[in-house]
Short mmCIF file of C-alpha atoms in Angstrom, two decimals:
data_model
loop_
_atom_site.label_atom_id
_atom_site.label_comp_id
_atom_site.label_asym_id
_atom_site.label_seq_id
_atom_site.Cartn_x
_atom_site.Cartn_y
_atom_site.Cartn_z
CA MET F 23 -6.65 -1.05 4.58
CA ASP F 24 -5.51 0.28 1.22
CA SER F 25 -2.76 -1.54 -0.67
CA VAL F 26 -0.30 1.38 -0.56
CA THR F 27 -0.23 1.31 3.24
CA HIS F 28 0.33 -2.44 3.31
CA ILE F 29 3.14 -2.14 0.75
CA VAL F 30 4.87 0.66 2.66
CA LEU F 31 4.70 -1.11 6.01
CA GLY F 32 5.72 -4.43 4.47
CA ALA F 33 8.74 -2.82 2.85
CA ALA F 34 9.72 -1.24 6.18
CA ILE F 35 9.35 -4.56 8.02
CA GLY F 36 11.35 -6.40 5.36
CA GLU F 37 14.11 -3.81 5.46
CA ALA F 38 14.21 -3.81 9.27
CA LEU F 39 14.41 -7.62 9.52
CA LEU F 40 16.54 -8.59 6.51
CA GLY F 41 17.88 -5.37 5.00
CA LYS F 42 21.36 -5.88 6.41
CA LYS F 43 21.54 -9.33 4.80
CA ILE F 44 19.99 -8.88 1.35
CA GLY F 45 19.76 -5.11 0.82
CA ARG F 46 16.83 -3.46 -0.98
CA LYS F 47 15.44 -6.86 -1.96
CA ALA F 48 14.23 -7.16 1.63
CA ALA F 49 11.91 -4.19 1.14
CA LEU F 50 10.48 -5.69 -2.04
CA ILE F 51 9.89 -9.09 -0.43
CA GLY F 52 8.40 -7.48 2.67
CA ALA F 53 5.97 -5.52 0.47
CA PHE F 54 4.99 -8.76 -1.25
CA ALA F 55 4.52 -10.59 2.05
CA LYS F 56 2.41 -7.78 3.57
CA THR F 57 0.22 -7.66 0.46
CA PHE F 58 -0.14 -11.43 0.06
CA PRO F 59 -3.49 -11.78 1.94
CA ASP F 60 -5.17 -9.45 -0.55
CA PHE F 61 -4.41 -11.87 -3.38
CA ASP F 62 -7.83 -13.27 -2.49
CA LEU F 63 -9.12 -10.57 -4.84
CA ILE F 64 -7.87 -12.73 -7.70
CA TYR F 65 -10.79 -15.12 -7.17
CA THR F 66 -13.28 -12.84 -5.39
CA GLY F 67 -12.89 -9.91 -7.75
CA LEU F 68 -14.71 -6.64 -7.16
CA SER F 69 -17.71 -7.11 -9.42
CA ASP F 70 -19.41 -10.07 -7.70
CA PRO F 71 -20.87 -8.74 -4.42
CA ARG F 72 -21.55 -12.22 -3.04
CA LEU F 73 -17.98 -13.43 -3.50
CA TYR F 74 -16.54 -10.14 -2.33
CA MET F 75 -18.57 -10.13 0.88
CA CYS F 76 -18.06 -13.83 1.65
CA CYS F 77 -14.46 -14.39 0.66
CA HIS F 78 -12.54 -11.12 0.72
CA ARG F 79 -10.76 -10.88 4.07
CA GLY F 80 -11.62 -14.55 4.48
CA HIS F 81 -9.20 -17.45 4.90
CA THR F 82 -6.20 -15.51 3.55
CA HIS F 83 -6.75 -13.09 6.45
CA SER F 84 -7.19 -15.75 9.12
CA LEU F 85 -4.42 -15.75 11.72
CA LEU F 86 -4.52 -19.55 11.83
CA TRP F 87 -4.29 -20.00 8.06
CA GLU F 88 -1.61 -17.33 7.78
CA PHE F 89 0.50 -19.21 10.30
CA MET F 90 0.30 -22.22 7.98
CA TYR F 91 1.01 -20.14 4.85
CA ALA F 92 4.15 -18.73 6.45
CA PHE F 93 5.89 -22.14 6.40
CA PRO F 94 5.86 -22.79 2.61
CA LEU F 95 6.32 -19.12 1.70
CA ALA F 96 9.37 -18.88 3.92
CA TYR F 97 10.77 -22.11 2.48
CA ILE F 98 10.36 -20.89 -1.10
CA PHE F 99 12.44 -17.78 -0.40
CA TYR F 100 14.88 -19.79 1.67
CA LEU F 101 15.59 -21.82 -1.49
CA LEU F 102 15.50 -18.82 -3.84
CA PHE F 103 18.27 -17.17 -1.85
CA LYS F 104 20.23 -20.46 -1.83
CA LYS F 105 19.97 -20.87 1.93
CA LYS F 106 22.17 -17.81 2.56
CA VAL F 107 19.56 -16.49 4.99
CA GLU F 108 18.40 -18.90 7.66
CA TYR F 109 14.89 -20.30 7.33
CA LYS F 110 13.86 -18.96 10.74
CA SER F 111 14.45 -15.38 9.57
CA TRP F 112 12.26 -15.90 6.51
CA PHE F 113 9.52 -17.46 8.61
CA ILE F 114 9.52 -14.55 11.07
CA LEU F 115 9.38 -12.05 8.20
CA PHE F 116 6.36 -13.70 6.58
CA LEU F 117 4.52 -14.29 9.84
CA VAL F 118 4.96 -10.68 10.98
CA CYS F 119 3.83 -9.35 7.60
CA LEU F 120 0.85 -11.69 7.23
CA TRP F 121 -0.42 -11.19 10.76
CA GLY F 122 0.31 -7.47 10.52
CA HIS F 123 -1.85 -7.27 7.40
CA SER F 124 -4.87 -8.88 9.04
CA LEU F 125 -4.60 -6.97 12.32
CA LEU F 126 -4.31 -3.66 10.45
CA ASP F 127 -7.35 -4.55 8.34
CA THR F 128 -9.25 -5.27 11.55
CA CYS F 129 -8.75 -1.62 12.54
CA THR F 130 -11.15 -0.68 9.69
CA ASN F 131 -14.90 -1.23 9.43
CA PHE F 132 -15.14 -3.81 6.61
CA GLY F 133 -14.84 -6.86 8.87
CA THR F 134 -12.01 -9.41 8.93
CA SER F 135 -12.37 -13.16 9.54
CA LEU F 136 -9.49 -13.54 11.97
CA PHE F 137 -10.24 -17.04 13.22
CA LEU F 138 -11.36 -19.13 10.27
CA PRO F 139 -12.01 -22.06 10.17
CA LEU F 140 -12.99 -22.02 13.87
CA THR F 141 -15.62 -19.33 13.28
CA ASN F 142 -16.77 -17.14 10.38
CA GLU F 143 -17.31 -14.20 12.72
CA THR F 144 -15.79 -10.99 11.35
CA TYR F 145 -14.01 -8.46 13.53
CA ALA F 146 -13.75 -4.69 13.12
CA TRP F 147 -12.29 -2.33 15.70
CA ASN F 148 -13.42 0.74 13.76
CA ASN F 149 -10.54 3.01 14.76
CA LEU F 150 -8.97 3.64 11.34
CA ALA F 151 -10.38 4.71 7.98
CA ILE F 152 -9.77 2.32 5.08
CA VAL F 153 -7.73 5.13 3.49
CA ASP F 154 -6.06 7.64 5.82
CA LEU F 155 -3.69 10.15 4.21
CA ILE F 156 -2.34 11.39 7.54
CA TYR F 157 -1.34 7.82 8.36
CA THR F 158 0.06 6.69 5.03
CA ALA F 159 1.66 9.76 3.43
CA PRO F 160 4.44 10.37 6.02
CA MET F 161 5.40 6.68 6.00
CA LEU F 162 5.53 6.62 2.20
CA ILE F 163 7.82 9.65 2.13
CA LEU F 164 10.10 8.14 4.77
CA LEU F 165 10.29 4.87 2.82
CA ILE F 166 11.27 6.60 -0.44
CA VAL F 167 13.92 8.68 1.32
CA GLY F 168 15.18 5.68 3.27
CA LEU F 169 15.65 3.50 0.20
CA ILE F 170 17.67 6.23 -1.49
CA TYR F 171 20.33 5.85 1.19
CA LYS F 172 22.89 3.07 0.86
CA ASN F 173 22.32 -0.27 2.55
CA ASN F 174 23.15 -0.25 6.29
CA SER F 175 23.71 3.53 6.26
CA LYS F 176 22.63 5.54 9.29
CA GLY F 177 20.13 7.60 7.27
CA ARG F 178 18.43 4.50 5.97
CA ILE F 179 18.19 2.88 9.38
CA ILE F 180 16.71 6.06 10.88
CA CYS F 181 14.07 6.37 8.13
CA ILE F 182 12.98 2.73 8.38
CA ARG F 183 12.78 2.81 12.17
CA SER F 184 10.88 6.09 11.98
CA ILE F 185 8.23 4.43 9.79
CA LEU F 186 7.61 1.70 12.34
CA ILE F 187 7.64 4.14 15.26
CA TYR F 188 5.24 6.51 13.50
CA CYS F 189 2.95 3.57 12.67
CA GLY F 190 2.75 2.56 16.32
CA ILE F 191 2.24 6.11 17.59
CA TYR F 192 -0.49 6.85 15.05
CA LEU F 193 -2.38 3.66 15.82
CA GLY F 194 -2.17 4.56 19.51
CA PHE F 195 -3.55 8.00 18.60
CA THR F 196 -6.50 6.41 16.77
CA ALA F 197 -7.20 4.14 19.75
CA ILE F 198 -7.42 7.18 22.04
CA ASN F 199 -9.68 8.94 19.53
CA LYS F 200 -11.87 5.83 19.46
CA VAL F 201 -12.41 5.98 23.22
CA VAL F 202 -13.21 9.71 23.00
CA ALA F 203 -15.57 9.16 20.05
CA ASN F 204 -17.52 6.49 21.94
CA GLN F 205 -17.94 8.81 24.92
CA VAL F 206 -19.05 11.76 22.77
CA ILE F 207 -21.57 9.70 20.79
CA LYS F 208 -22.95 7.93 23.86
CA LYS F 209 -23.47 11.27 25.62
CA SER F 210 -25.17 12.80 22.57
CA LEU F 211 -27.51 9.83 22.16
CA SER F 212 -28.61 10.26 25.76
CA GLU F 213 -29.07 14.03 25.43
CA ASN F 214 -31.17 13.57 22.29
CA ASN F 215 -33.23 10.70 23.78
CA ILE F 216 -32.28 8.39 20.91
CA GLN F 217 -33.13 4.82 21.86
CA SER F 218 -30.76 2.18 20.55
CA THR F 219 -29.90 -1.45 21.10
CA LYS F 220 -26.30 -0.88 19.96
CA PHE F 221 -24.09 1.78 18.44
CA PHE F 222 -20.63 2.14 16.96
CA THR F 223 -18.23 4.88 15.93
CA ASN F 224 -15.80 5.11 13.02
CA PRO F 225 -13.55 7.77 11.47
CA THR F 226 -14.55 9.22 8.12
CA ILE F 227 -12.46 8.60 5.01
CA LEU F 228 -8.91 10.00 4.68
CA ASN F 229 -8.56 11.16 8.31
CA ASN F 230 -8.98 10.40 12.01
CA ILE F 231 -10.34 13.76 13.11
CA LEU F 232 -13.90 13.64 11.76
CA TRP F 233 -15.88 10.71 13.20
CA TYR F 234 -19.39 9.41 12.70
CA GLY F 235 -21.63 7.40 14.97
CA MET F 236 -24.51 5.04 14.21
CA ALA F 237 -27.17 3.91 16.63
CA VAL F 238 -29.64 1.18 15.71
CA ASN F 239 -32.80 -0.33 17.11
CA ASP F 240 -35.42 -2.64 15.61
CA SER F 241 -37.06 0.11 13.55
CA THR F 242 -34.61 2.99 12.99
CA ILE F 243 -30.98 3.94 12.43
CA SER F 244 -29.64 7.30 13.58
CA VAL F 245 -26.48 8.78 12.07
CA GLY F 246 -24.45 11.72 13.28
CA GLU F 247 -20.90 13.02 13.07
CA PHE F 248 -18.54 15.32 14.93
CA THR F 249 -15.01 16.64 14.63
CA MET F 250 -12.38 16.18 17.33
CA LEU F 251 -11.64 19.88 16.85
CA GLN F 252 -15.07 20.74 18.26
CA LYS F 253 -16.07 17.83 20.49
CA ASP F 254 -18.56 19.93 22.50
CA LYS F 255 -20.50 21.12 19.46
CA PRO F 256 -24.02 19.57 19.41
CA ILE F 257 -24.33 16.65 17.01
CA ILE F 258 -27.06 16.81 14.36
CA TRP F 259 -28.62 13.35 14.09
CA HIS F 260 -30.39 12.00 10.99
CA THR F 261 -32.81 9.16 11.63
CA TYR F 262 -34.01 6.67 9.01
CA ASN F 263 -36.64 3.95 9.08
CA ARG F 264 -34.92 0.62 8.58
CA ASN F 265 -37.95 -1.06 6.97
CA THR F 266 -36.75 -4.37 8.37
CA ALA F 267 -39.94 -6.14 7.26
CA LEU F 268 -38.90 -5.69 3.61
CA LEU F 269 -35.65 -7.55 4.24
CA ASP F 270 -37.05 -10.16 6.63
CA SER F 271 -39.88 -11.15 4.29
CA HIS F 272 -37.84 -11.17 1.09
CA PRO F 273 -37.93 -14.54 -0.72
CA ASP F 274 -34.18 -14.50 -1.50
CA THR F 275 -33.36 -15.92 1.94
CA ASN F 276 -29.74 -16.83 1.16
CA ASP F 277 -28.77 -13.32 0.11
CA VAL F 278 -30.75 -11.81 2.98
CA LYS F 279 -28.80 -13.97 5.42
CA LEU F 280 -25.53 -12.91 3.78
CA LEU F 281 -26.40 -9.22 3.94
CA LYS F 282 -27.38 -9.42 7.60
CA TRP F 283 -24.14 -11.20 8.44
CA PHE F 284 -22.01 -8.69 6.54
CA SER F 285 -23.80 -5.57 7.77
CA LYS F 286 -23.91 -6.60 11.46
CA GLY F 287 -27.52 -5.43 11.50
CA TYR F 288 -26.82 -1.90 10.25
CA THR F 289 -29.11 -1.92 7.20
CA ILE F 290 -31.81 0.21 5.64
CA SER F 291 -34.15 -1.37 3.10
CA ASP F 292 -36.02 0.42 0.34
CA GLN F 293 -38.35 -1.09 -2.25
CA ASP F 294 -38.00 0.20 -5.81
CA GLY F 295 -40.49 -1.66 -7.97
CA ASP F 296 -39.34 -5.28 -8.13
CA THR F 297 -35.91 -4.40 -6.73
CA LEU F 298 -35.03 -4.30 -3.06
CA ASN F 299 -32.28 -1.80 -2.27
CA VAL F 300 -30.32 -2.69 0.86
CA TYR F 301 -28.07 0.03 2.24
CA CYS F 302 -25.17 -1.33 4.29
CA VAL F 303 -24.75 1.86 6.26
CA LYS F 304 -21.85 0.81 8.48
CA PHE F 305 -19.60 2.46 5.87
CA GLY F 306 -21.08 5.84 6.78
CA ARG F 307 -22.63 8.63 4.77
CA THR F 308 -21.07 9.97 1.60
CA ASN F 309 -23.01 13.21 1.85
CA MET F 310 -24.09 14.80 5.14
CA ILE F 311 -26.16 17.52 3.45
CA GLU F 312 -28.58 15.41 1.44
CA THR F 313 -31.16 13.30 3.25
CA GLU F 314 -32.47 11.02 0.49
CA LEU F 315 -31.08 7.50 0.79
CA GLU F 316 -29.62 7.22 -2.70
CA LYS F 317 -27.95 10.62 -2.41
CA THR F 318 -26.33 10.12 0.97
CA PHE F 319 -25.78 6.34 1.24
CA ILE F 320 -24.56 5.86 -2.31
CA PHE F 321 -22.99 2.44 -1.72
CA HIS F 322 -25.74 -0.18 -1.54
CA TYR F 323 -26.84 -3.61 -2.74
CA LYS F 324 -29.75 -4.59 -4.98
CA LEU F 325 -31.76 -7.81 -4.88
CA TYR F 326 -33.74 -8.54 -8.03
CA PHE F 327 -35.08 -11.53 -9.98
CA ASP F 328 -33.61 -12.09 -13.43
CA LYS F 329 -32.97 -15.07 -15.74
CA GLY F 330 -34.90 -17.41 -13.49
CA GLU F 331 -32.96 -16.72 -10.29
CA TRP F 332 -32.26 -14.09 -7.68
CA GLN F 333 -29.44 -11.69 -8.49
CA MET F 334 -27.43 -9.37 -6.28
CA GLY F 335 -26.12 -6.13 -7.70
CA MET F 336 -24.02 -3.39 -6.19
CA GLU F 337 -24.27 0.38 -6.65
CA GLU F 338 -21.13 2.43 -6.08
CA PRO F 339 -20.23 6.13 -6.35
CA ASN F 340 -19.66 7.37 -9.88
CA ASP F 341 -19.45 10.64 -11.79
CA ARG F 342 -23.24 10.86 -11.81
CA ASN F 343 -23.82 10.70 -8.09
CA ALA F 344 -20.47 11.66 -6.52
CA ASN F 345 -18.33 14.68 -7.32
CA MET F 346 -14.96 13.75 -5.77
CA LYS F 347 -13.55 17.28 -5.89
CA GLU F 348 -16.57 18.81 -4.20
CA GLY F 349 -16.70 15.90 -1.80
CA PHE F 350 -13.11 16.55 -0.67
CA LYS F 351 -13.84 20.25 -0.12
CA ASP F 352 -16.92 19.29 1.87
CA LEU F 353 -14.84 16.87 3.98
CA ILE F 354 -12.30 19.58 4.86
CA LYS F 355 -15.08 21.91 5.98
CA ARG F 356 -16.64 19.19 8.11
CA ILE F 357 -13.29 18.37 9.71
CA GLN F 358 -12.93 22.05 10.61
CA GLY F 359 -16.47 22.10 12.00
CA LYS F 360 -17.65 24.68 9.48
CA GLN F 361 -20.41 22.49 8.02
#
C-alpha cells in the first residue's frame, strides 16, 4: 500500500489509542509506527530489482518479527515520555500499527512475507489496488480536519473514529467486490472456452470498480477486465504466448528462480537479441488498447550478460512510453464501461 495511506491510518490509530494522554504527538508516533515496516527500502532501494523483489515486504513485514520489534520500539518511547504512559499502551500501539501495515499490504498484489522465518511464501489477497484514491482521500481529509480540533474535543474524536470506521467498511466493500470479480471472471472464462490451470482477479490502479482477471496455463496467459458498473457486459480477452521455454532454459538459473517465485507463475518471456525480457504480468496491463507486449505490459525485467556476469534490469513507465494524463482519462472511460 502507498505510504500516505499507512501514515493516515497510523496517525488515526495513534490518536485513538494515546491521543487523550499525549495529544497530537500520538498521531505523529502512530504514523511513524505504521510506516516503520517500509524502512526496509533503506537497504533494498528501488533501483536493484533483485533486492527489491527479495527483501521488500520481507522480514520487516513478518508478523512474527514485528511482534519482536514491538517490544524494543515500545520501550524506547516509554523512556522518551519518561514513563508517563504505561509500557503496555506503547506496546499495543506499535503492535497494532505494525501488524496493520503488513495485513493491509497483503490486500494488494505485490506479495507480503507474513510468516518469515518459518516460510518465505508471499501472500496477496488481491482485493485492493496499491494506490486507491477512493480509499485514501476521505481518510486524509478526515485526519486533517480532526487534528485541527483541540485535543479530546468531540469533533476530533468523531473524525478519528470516522477514519477507522470508513477503513473497515471500505475493506469490507473490496472483499465483496473480490467475490463478485472471481465469479464474473470464472463465468467468462468458461463462456469463452479459455483453458487455465489457475486464475486471479485484482482491481486496477486508483479504484475498486474496474477489475482485471488473469488466467494462465503452461503455454498462454489470458487477460481481461470489466467494470462493476457493467458486470454483464462481455469481457474481451487478450491471450499471449508465455514462451516458457525461453525462461526455463535460460542459463541465469538464480534469477530465473527468483522471477518465478516473485511472479507466482504469471510471466511472459520475450527474447530481444541477447536480452531476455520477462514480463511479470500479475500487476496488470497499463494499456488495454495496445496489444504489443512493451506497449501494454510496460513494467518488466531484463536478464542480460555484462561485465562477466548476469545482470537484472528493470523497465518502468516513463514519459516515453506512458502518458499519465491520457492514461487517467482512459482509466475513467474504462471504469464507466465506455472503452
